[in-house]
């Protein structure tokens, strides 16, 4: 049986992150409050270092390395925000980092990861297994593999965003969180249960990739094929043992939204709040809007975690224009 991280681990993570992670703003929108008849509190992790909450979990995990681990460094496989998070954290903590990325990943992403000082090792998505490639390099170089979500230190780090939110707002009636592999949702749930035990906690997935919802209903982790959705940060195929363990205990429900709802939320953030939010970062708010529209949040105080803002501008413009 895996020992699940606790709220105390979130508190310890917050101490490690102090002075390194931004304490991101909690923004309000009177337009949103009026239009949807609830009080919204937006925790804006699109303003976090490297543009997403993932810095929190990666930095917390790398901070806990012992001297030998630090000398050999960290390795991760990712083409998204986790790659940048591990690269930046390693640079700050003065250790080497290797990121295994698909050879055909967007050039901007490869460049950004290298700019943070990581060594990028490309692999062929069609002929090679990225996990096998990563494990081989990790073994050869003695590097520590940091997975994007299913790791106690990653979960504890991600939980610090919701902790900061509740510190600022006090207890809330509901909390909506963007859900991929569940690191952010499970960490947020730890903070919610400690600081706002009455709050309903919802993880929100893309409709096309509702493996988390299926898992919660089935009572075990359900695997799916890589879903087709504009929410590229939530194209995970399954939850992890740690994240599912916390989610099944502490999360009230997992909701889904369509890509069209994500674009509506993205447009609202741009027009009304002057914020660039990536499609995955819109999951939580899109579900909150839907619940409010069906009358489920009347007069309630609602927390929304806006998880990130890293989106290629041409793609962003095309989505908003479409
Ligand atoms: C990774 C990511 C998610 C999903 O987080 P999990 O911890 O995998 O559930 C959501 N939004 C953004 C912007 C991300 O980068």
Short mmCIF file of N, CA and C in Angstrom, two decimals, residues 182-319:
data_model
loop_
_atom_site.label_atom_id
_atom_site.label_comp_id
_atom_site.label_asym_id
_atom_site.label_seq_id
_atom_site.Cartn_x
_atom_site.Cartn_y
_atom_site.Cartn_z
N UNK A 182 -3.88 14.34 -12.22
CA UNK A 182 -4.43 14.48 -10.88
C UNK A 182 -3.50 15.03 -9.81
N UNK A 183 -2.30 15.47 -10.19
CA UNK A 183 -1.39 16.04 -9.19
C UNK A 183 -1.95 17.32 -8.58
N UNK A 184 -2.46 18.20 -9.43
CA UNK A 184 -3.00 19.46 -8.94
C UNK A 184 -4.29 19.23 -8.15
N UNK A 185 -5.14 18.35 -8.65
CA UNK A 185 -6.41 18.11 -7.97
C UNK A 185 -6.20 17.44 -6.61
N UNK A 186 -5.32 16.45 -6.55
CA UNK A 186 -5.13 15.76 -5.27
C UNK A 186 -4.45 16.69 -4.26
N UNK A 187 -3.46 17.45 -4.70
CA UNK A 187 -2.82 18.40 -3.79
C UNK A 187 -3.80 19.46 -3.30
N UNK A 188 -4.63 19.96 -4.22
CA UNK A 188 -5.63 20.96 -3.85
C UNK A 188 -6.62 20.39 -2.85
N UNK A 189 -6.97 19.13 -3.04
CA UNK A 189 -7.94 18.48 -2.14
C UNK A 189 -7.36 18.36 -0.73
N UNK A 190 -6.06 18.09 -0.63
CA UNK A 190 -5.44 18.03 0.71
C UNK A 190 -5.59 19.37 1.41
N UNK A 191 -5.35 20.45 0.68
CA UNK A 191 -5.47 21.79 1.28
C UNK A 191 -6.92 22.11 1.60
N UNK A 192 -7.83 21.74 0.71
CA UNK A 192 -9.24 22.03 0.94
C UNK A 192 -9.75 21.31 2.18
N UNK A 193 -9.41 20.04 2.32
CA UNK A 193 -9.92 19.29 3.47
C UNK A 193 -9.40 19.84 4.78
N UNK A 194 -8.19 20.43 4.75
CA UNK A 194 -7.61 21.00 5.97
C UNK A 194 -8.14 22.40 6.26
N UNK A 195 -8.32 23.20 5.22
CA UNK A 195 -8.59 24.63 5.44
C UNK A 195 -10.04 25.02 5.16
N UNK A 196 -10.78 24.18 4.48
CA UNK A 196 -12.16 24.51 4.11
C UNK A 196 -12.93 23.20 3.96
N UNK A 197 -13.05 22.47 5.10
CA UNK A 197 -13.53 21.08 5.01
C UNK A 197 -14.93 20.94 4.39
N UNK A 198 -15.73 22.01 4.46
CA UNK A 198 -17.09 21.90 3.91
C UNK A 198 -17.12 22.12 2.40
N UNK A 199 -16.04 22.62 1.83
CA UNK A 199 -16.06 22.95 0.40
C UNK A 199 -16.23 21.69 -0.45
N UNK A 200 -17.06 21.81 -1.48
CA UNK A 200 -17.12 20.74 -2.48
C UNK A 200 -15.90 20.89 -3.38
N UNK A 201 -15.20 19.80 -3.61
CA UNK A 201 -14.01 19.86 -4.47
C UNK A 201 -14.28 19.09 -5.76
N UNK A 202 -14.10 19.78 -6.90
CA UNK A 202 -14.34 19.16 -8.20
C UNK A 202 -13.08 19.17 -9.05
N UNK A 203 -12.73 18.02 -9.60
CA UNK A 203 -11.72 17.96 -10.64
C UNK A 203 -12.44 18.08 -11.97
N UNK A 204 -11.82 18.74 -12.94
CA UNK A 204 -12.48 18.95 -14.23
C UNK A 204 -11.59 18.48 -15.39
N UNK A 205 -12.13 17.59 -16.19
CA UNK A 205 -11.42 16.98 -17.32
C UNK A 205 -12.06 17.37 -18.64
N UNK A 206 -11.31 17.22 -19.73
CA UNK A 206 -11.95 17.35 -21.04
C UNK A 206 -12.90 16.16 -21.27
N UNK A 207 -14.04 16.48 -21.89
CA UNK A 207 -15.05 15.47 -22.19
C UNK A 207 -14.44 14.24 -22.87
N UNK A 208 -13.53 14.50 -23.84
CA UNK A 208 -12.96 13.41 -24.63
C UNK A 208 -12.01 12.55 -23.81
N UNK A 209 -11.54 13.06 -22.68
CA UNK A 209 -10.57 12.32 -21.88
C UNK A 209 -11.04 12.19 -20.44
N UNK A 210 -12.19 11.52 -20.25
CA UNK A 210 -12.80 11.47 -18.92
C UNK A 210 -12.38 10.23 -18.13
N UNK A 211 -11.12 9.83 -18.27
CA UNK A 211 -10.66 8.64 -17.55
C UNK A 211 -10.79 8.80 -16.04
N UNK A 212 -10.58 10.03 -15.55
CA UNK A 212 -10.68 10.26 -14.11
C UNK A 212 -12.10 10.05 -13.63
N UNK A 213 -13.05 10.59 -14.38
CA UNK A 213 -14.46 10.42 -14.03
C UNK A 213 -14.84 8.93 -14.05
N UNK A 214 -14.39 8.24 -15.09
CA UNK A 214 -14.67 6.79 -15.17
C UNK A 214 -14.04 6.06 -13.99
N UNK A 215 -12.84 6.48 -13.61
CA UNK A 215 -12.15 5.81 -12.51
C UNK A 215 -12.89 5.99 -11.19
N UNK A 216 -13.34 7.24 -10.96
CA UNK A 216 -14.07 7.53 -9.72
C UNK A 216 -15.35 6.69 -9.65
N UNK A 217 -16.05 6.57 -10.78
CA UNK A 217 -17.29 5.79 -10.82
C UNK A 217 -17.00 4.29 -10.62
N UNK A 218 -15.91 3.83 -11.24
CA UNK A 218 -15.61 2.39 -11.23
C UNK A 218 -14.94 1.95 -9.93
N UNK A 219 -14.29 2.91 -9.23
CA UNK A 219 -13.59 2.54 -8.01
C UNK A 219 -12.20 1.98 -8.26
N UNK A 220 -11.74 2.04 -9.49
CA UNK A 220 -10.35 1.67 -9.80
C UNK A 220 -9.88 2.52 -10.97
N UNK A 221 -8.55 2.55 -11.18
CA UNK A 221 -7.98 3.41 -12.22
C UNK A 221 -8.30 2.86 -13.61
N UNK A 222 -8.98 3.67 -14.41
CA UNK A 222 -9.36 3.28 -15.77
C UNK A 222 -8.38 3.91 -16.76
N UNK A 223 -7.87 3.11 -17.69
CA UNK A 223 -6.94 3.60 -18.72
C UNK A 223 -7.70 3.86 -20.01
N UNK A 224 -7.36 4.96 -20.69
CA UNK A 224 -7.97 5.26 -21.99
C UNK A 224 -6.86 5.56 -23.01
N UNK A 225 -7.23 5.62 -24.29
CA UNK A 225 -6.27 6.06 -25.32
C UNK A 225 -6.07 7.56 -25.19
N UNK A 226 -4.96 8.06 -25.70
CA UNK A 226 -4.69 9.50 -25.64
C UNK A 226 -5.86 10.26 -26.26
N UNK A 227 -6.55 11.09 -25.46
CA UNK A 227 -7.76 11.75 -25.97
C UNK A 227 -7.45 12.89 -26.92
N UNK A 228 -8.37 13.14 -27.86
CA UNK A 228 -8.26 14.28 -28.77
C UNK A 228 -9.01 15.46 -28.16
N UNK A 229 -8.25 16.46 -27.73
CA UNK A 229 -8.84 17.65 -27.11
C UNK A 229 -7.85 18.79 -27.25
N UNK A 230 -8.36 20.03 -27.20
CA UNK A 230 -7.45 21.18 -27.24
C UNK A 230 -6.74 21.36 -25.89
N UNK A 231 -7.21 20.66 -24.86
CA UNK A 231 -6.58 20.76 -23.53
C UNK A 231 -5.37 19.83 -23.48
N UNK A 232 -4.27 20.26 -24.09
CA UNK A 232 -3.12 19.36 -24.25
C UNK A 232 -2.45 18.98 -22.93
N UNK A 233 -2.66 19.78 -21.89
CA UNK A 233 -2.09 19.45 -20.58
C UNK A 233 -2.89 18.40 -19.84
N UNK A 234 -4.03 18.01 -20.41
CA UNK A 234 -4.88 17.01 -19.75
C UNK A 234 -5.11 15.81 -20.67
N UNK A 235 -4.15 15.57 -21.55
CA UNK A 235 -4.26 14.41 -22.46
C UNK A 235 -3.66 13.16 -21.83
N UNK A 236 -3.84 13.03 -20.53
CA UNK A 236 -3.30 11.87 -19.83
C UNK A 236 -4.21 10.66 -20.05
N UNK A 237 -3.60 9.49 -19.96
CA UNK A 237 -4.38 8.27 -20.21
C UNK A 237 -4.94 7.65 -18.94
N UNK A 238 -4.39 8.05 -17.81
CA UNK A 238 -4.87 7.46 -16.54
C UNK A 238 -4.36 8.26 -15.35
N UNK A 239 -5.08 8.17 -14.24
CA UNK A 239 -4.61 8.75 -12.97
C UNK A 239 -3.47 7.88 -12.44
N UNK A 240 -2.82 8.33 -11.37
CA UNK A 240 -1.77 7.55 -10.75
C UNK A 240 -2.25 6.93 -9.44
N UNK A 241 -1.46 6.05 -8.86
CA UNK A 241 -1.86 5.40 -7.61
C UNK A 241 -2.02 6.42 -6.48
N UNK A 242 -1.07 7.34 -6.38
CA UNK A 242 -1.17 8.36 -5.31
C UNK A 242 -2.32 9.31 -5.59
N UNK A 243 -2.38 9.81 -6.83
CA UNK A 243 -3.41 10.83 -7.10
C UNK A 243 -4.81 10.22 -6.98
N UNK A 244 -4.99 9.00 -7.45
CA UNK A 244 -6.31 8.37 -7.35
C UNK A 244 -6.66 8.09 -5.89
N UNK A 245 -5.66 7.67 -5.11
CA UNK A 245 -5.90 7.39 -3.69
C UNK A 245 -6.47 8.60 -2.96
N UNK A 246 -5.93 9.77 -3.26
CA UNK A 246 -6.42 11.00 -2.62
C UNK A 246 -7.74 11.44 -3.23
N UNK A 247 -7.82 11.37 -4.54
CA UNK A 247 -9.03 11.84 -5.23
C UNK A 247 -10.26 11.05 -4.79
N UNK A 248 -10.14 9.73 -4.70
CA UNK A 248 -11.32 8.93 -4.33
C UNK A 248 -11.75 9.20 -2.89
N UNK A 249 -10.81 9.65 -2.05
CA UNK A 249 -11.13 9.94 -0.65
C UNK A 249 -11.64 11.37 -0.47
N UNK A 250 -11.01 12.33 -1.17
CA UNK A 250 -11.20 13.75 -0.83
C UNK A 250 -11.91 14.59 -1.89
N UNK A 251 -12.13 14.05 -3.07
CA UNK A 251 -12.75 14.85 -4.14
C UNK A 251 -14.22 14.45 -4.26
N UNK A 252 -15.11 15.44 -4.38
CA UNK A 252 -16.54 15.15 -4.41
C UNK A 252 -16.98 14.58 -5.74
N UNK A 253 -16.43 15.14 -6.82
CA UNK A 253 -16.83 14.61 -8.13
C UNK A 253 -15.84 15.05 -9.19
N UNK A 254 -15.86 14.36 -10.32
CA UNK A 254 -15.08 14.78 -11.47
C UNK A 254 -16.04 15.12 -12.58
N UNK A 255 -15.91 16.34 -13.11
CA UNK A 255 -16.82 16.87 -14.12
C UNK A 255 -16.07 16.96 -15.45
N UNK A 256 -16.82 17.09 -16.53
CA UNK A 256 -16.17 17.23 -17.83
C UNK A 256 -16.73 18.44 -18.57
N UNK A 257 -15.92 18.99 -19.46
CA UNK A 257 -16.36 20.09 -20.33
C UNK A 257 -15.89 19.82 -21.76
N UNK A 258 -16.60 20.41 -22.71
CA UNK A 258 -16.24 20.24 -24.12
C UNK A 258 -15.17 21.26 -24.53
N UNK A 259 -14.54 21.01 -25.67
CA UNK A 259 -13.56 21.97 -26.19
C UNK A 259 -14.23 23.33 -26.45
N UNK A 260 -15.48 23.33 -26.90
CA UNK A 260 -16.18 24.59 -27.16
C UNK A 260 -16.34 25.40 -25.87
N UNK A 261 -16.63 24.70 -24.77
CA UNK A 261 -16.74 25.40 -23.47
C UNK A 261 -15.40 25.98 -23.04
N UNK A 262 -14.32 25.25 -23.37
CA UNK A 262 -12.98 25.75 -23.04
C UNK A 262 -12.69 27.05 -23.79
N UNK A 263 -13.07 27.08 -25.06
CA UNK A 263 -12.82 28.28 -25.86
C UNK A 263 -13.64 29.45 -25.31
N UNK A 264 -14.89 29.20 -24.89
CA UNK A 264 -15.70 30.27 -24.29
C UNK A 264 -15.01 30.83 -23.05
N UNK A 265 -14.49 29.95 -22.22
CA UNK A 265 -13.82 30.40 -20.99
C UNK A 265 -12.55 31.18 -21.33
N UNK A 266 -11.83 30.68 -22.34
CA UNK A 266 -10.59 31.33 -22.77
C UNK A 266 -10.90 32.76 -23.25
N UNK A 267 -12.00 32.88 -23.98
CA UNK A 267 -12.40 34.19 -24.49
C UNK A 267 -12.79 35.10 -23.32
N UNK A 268 -13.50 34.56 -22.35
CA UNK A 268 -13.87 35.38 -21.18
C UNK A 268 -12.63 35.90 -20.47
N UNK A 269 -11.66 35.02 -20.24
CA UNK A 269 -10.43 35.44 -19.56
C UNK A 269 -9.72 36.55 -20.36
N UNK A 270 -9.70 36.40 -21.69
CA UNK A 270 -9.01 37.38 -22.53
C UNK A 270 -9.75 38.72 -22.53
N UNK A 271 -11.06 38.65 -22.79
CA UNK A 271 -11.82 39.89 -22.96
C UNK A 271 -12.04 40.61 -21.64
N UNK A 272 -12.43 39.87 -20.64
CA UNK A 272 -12.88 40.50 -19.40
C UNK A 272 -11.80 40.65 -18.35
N UNK A 273 -10.84 39.72 -18.34
CA UNK A 273 -9.82 39.76 -17.28
C UNK A 273 -8.43 40.04 -17.83
N UNK A 274 -8.35 40.21 -19.15
CA UNK A 274 -7.07 40.55 -19.80
C UNK A 274 -5.99 39.53 -19.50
N UNK A 275 -6.38 38.26 -19.49
CA UNK A 275 -5.43 37.20 -19.19
C UNK A 275 -5.35 36.19 -20.32
N UNK A 276 -4.10 35.81 -20.67
CA UNK A 276 -3.89 34.71 -21.60
C UNK A 276 -3.88 33.42 -20.78
N UNK A 277 -4.86 32.56 -21.01
CA UNK A 277 -4.93 31.29 -20.31
C UNK A 277 -4.93 30.17 -21.35
N UNK A 278 -4.10 29.16 -21.15
CA UNK A 278 -4.05 28.07 -22.12
C UNK A 278 -5.32 27.23 -22.00
N UNK A 279 -5.66 26.47 -23.05
CA UNK A 279 -6.92 25.70 -23.01
C UNK A 279 -7.07 24.84 -21.74
N UNK A 280 -6.00 24.13 -21.36
CA UNK A 280 -6.10 23.27 -20.17
C UNK A 280 -6.39 24.10 -18.91
N UNK A 281 -5.87 25.31 -18.89
CA UNK A 281 -6.07 26.19 -17.74
C UNK A 281 -7.49 26.68 -17.60
N UNK A 282 -8.31 26.46 -18.63
CA UNK A 282 -9.70 26.92 -18.63
C UNK A 282 -10.68 25.87 -18.13
N UNK A 283 -10.21 24.64 -17.92
CA UNK A 283 -11.11 23.54 -17.54
C UNK A 283 -11.97 23.90 -16.33
N UNK A 284 -11.32 24.35 -15.26
CA UNK A 284 -12.02 24.56 -13.99
C UNK A 284 -13.11 25.61 -14.14
N UNK A 285 -12.77 26.73 -14.78
CA UNK A 285 -13.76 27.80 -14.90
C UNK A 285 -14.91 27.39 -15.82
N UNK A 286 -14.59 26.66 -16.88
CA UNK A 286 -15.65 26.23 -17.80
C UNK A 286 -16.69 25.38 -17.06
N UNK A 287 -16.23 24.50 -16.18
CA UNK A 287 -17.17 23.66 -15.43
C UNK A 287 -17.95 24.48 -14.40
N UNK A 288 -17.27 25.45 -13.78
CA UNK A 288 -17.95 26.29 -12.80
C UNK A 288 -19.06 27.09 -13.48
N UNK A 289 -18.80 27.61 -14.67
CA UNK A 289 -19.82 28.35 -15.42
C UNK A 289 -21.03 27.46 -15.71
N UNK A 290 -20.74 26.23 -16.15
CA UNK A 290 -21.83 25.31 -16.49
C UNK A 290 -22.68 25.01 -15.25
N UNK A 291 -22.02 24.78 -14.12
CA UNK A 291 -22.79 24.48 -12.90
C UNK A 291 -23.60 25.70 -12.46
N UNK A 292 -22.99 26.89 -12.59
CA UNK A 292 -23.69 28.11 -12.21
C UNK A 292 -24.91 28.32 -13.11
N UNK A 293 -24.73 28.05 -14.40
CA UNK A 293 -25.84 28.24 -15.34
C UNK A 293 -27.00 27.31 -15.06
N UNK A 294 -26.71 26.15 -14.50
CA UNK A 294 -27.82 25.25 -14.15
C UNK A 294 -28.31 25.52 -12.72
N UNK A 295 -27.85 26.63 -12.13
CA UNK A 295 -28.39 27.06 -10.83
C UNK A 295 -27.72 26.41 -9.64
N UNK A 296 -26.64 25.71 -9.85
CA UNK A 296 -26.01 24.96 -8.78
C UNK A 296 -25.07 25.71 -7.87
N UNK A 297 -24.83 26.99 -8.14
CA UNK A 297 -23.83 27.72 -7.33
C UNK A 297 -24.37 29.06 -6.81
N UNK A 298 -25.69 29.18 -6.76
CA UNK A 298 -26.31 30.48 -6.43
C UNK A 298 -25.77 31.09 -5.13
N UNK A 299 -25.19 32.28 -5.26
CA UNK A 299 -24.72 33.02 -4.09
C UNK A 299 -23.53 32.39 -3.40
N UNK A 300 -22.93 31.36 -4.00
CA UNK A 300 -21.84 30.67 -3.32
C UNK A 300 -20.49 31.34 -3.57
N UNK A 301 -19.57 31.07 -2.66
CA UNK A 301 -18.19 31.52 -2.82
C UNK A 301 -17.40 30.39 -3.46
N UNK A 302 -16.89 30.67 -4.66
CA UNK A 302 -16.36 29.61 -5.51
C UNK A 302 -14.89 29.86 -5.87
N UNK A 303 -14.03 28.94 -5.54
CA UNK A 303 -12.62 29.02 -5.93
C UNK A 303 -12.40 28.36 -7.28
N UNK A 304 -11.59 28.99 -8.12
CA UNK A 304 -11.27 28.44 -9.44
C UNK A 304 -9.76 28.49 -9.60
N UNK A 305 -9.14 27.33 -9.83
CA UNK A 305 -7.70 27.34 -10.07
C UNK A 305 -7.46 27.46 -11.57
N UNK A 306 -6.88 28.58 -11.96
CA UNK A 306 -6.48 28.81 -13.35
C UNK A 306 -5.05 28.28 -13.44
N UNK A 307 -4.88 27.15 -14.15
CA UNK A 307 -3.65 26.38 -13.93
C UNK A 307 -2.43 26.82 -14.74
N UNK A 308 -2.64 27.47 -15.90
CA UNK A 308 -1.47 27.87 -16.68
C UNK A 308 -1.80 28.74 -17.89
N UNK A 309 -0.78 29.35 -18.44
CA UNK A 309 -0.98 30.28 -19.55
C UNK A 309 -0.03 30.07 -20.71
N UNK A 310 0.52 28.86 -20.84
CA UNK A 310 1.49 28.63 -21.91
C UNK A 310 0.80 28.09 -23.16
N UNK A 311 0.60 28.97 -24.11
CA UNK A 311 -0.03 28.57 -25.36
C UNK A 311 0.64 29.32 -26.49
N UNK A 312 0.93 28.60 -27.55
CA UNK A 312 1.50 29.20 -28.75
C UNK A 312 0.53 30.27 -29.25
N UNK A 313 1.04 31.48 -29.49
CA UNK A 313 0.13 32.59 -29.78
C UNK A 313 -0.66 32.42 -31.07
N UNK A 314 -0.06 31.78 -32.07
CA UNK A 314 -0.78 31.57 -33.32
C UNK A 314 -1.95 30.61 -33.09
N UNK A 315 -1.70 29.60 -32.26
CA UNK A 315 -2.76 28.63 -31.95
C UNK A 315 -3.86 29.31 -31.12
N UNK A 316 -3.44 30.13 -30.18
CA UNK A 316 -4.37 30.87 -29.33
C UNK A 316 -5.29 31.74 -30.18
N UNK A 317 -4.67 32.48 -31.08
CA UNK A 317 -5.45 33.38 -31.94
C UNK A 317 -6.42 32.57 -32.80
N UNK A 318 -5.96 31.43 -33.32
CA UNK A 318 -6.81 30.61 -34.18
C UNK A 318 -8.01 30.05 -33.38
N UNK A 319 -7.77 29.64 -32.15
CA UNK A 319 -8.85 29.11 -31.33
C UNK A 319 -9.89 30.20 -31.04
#
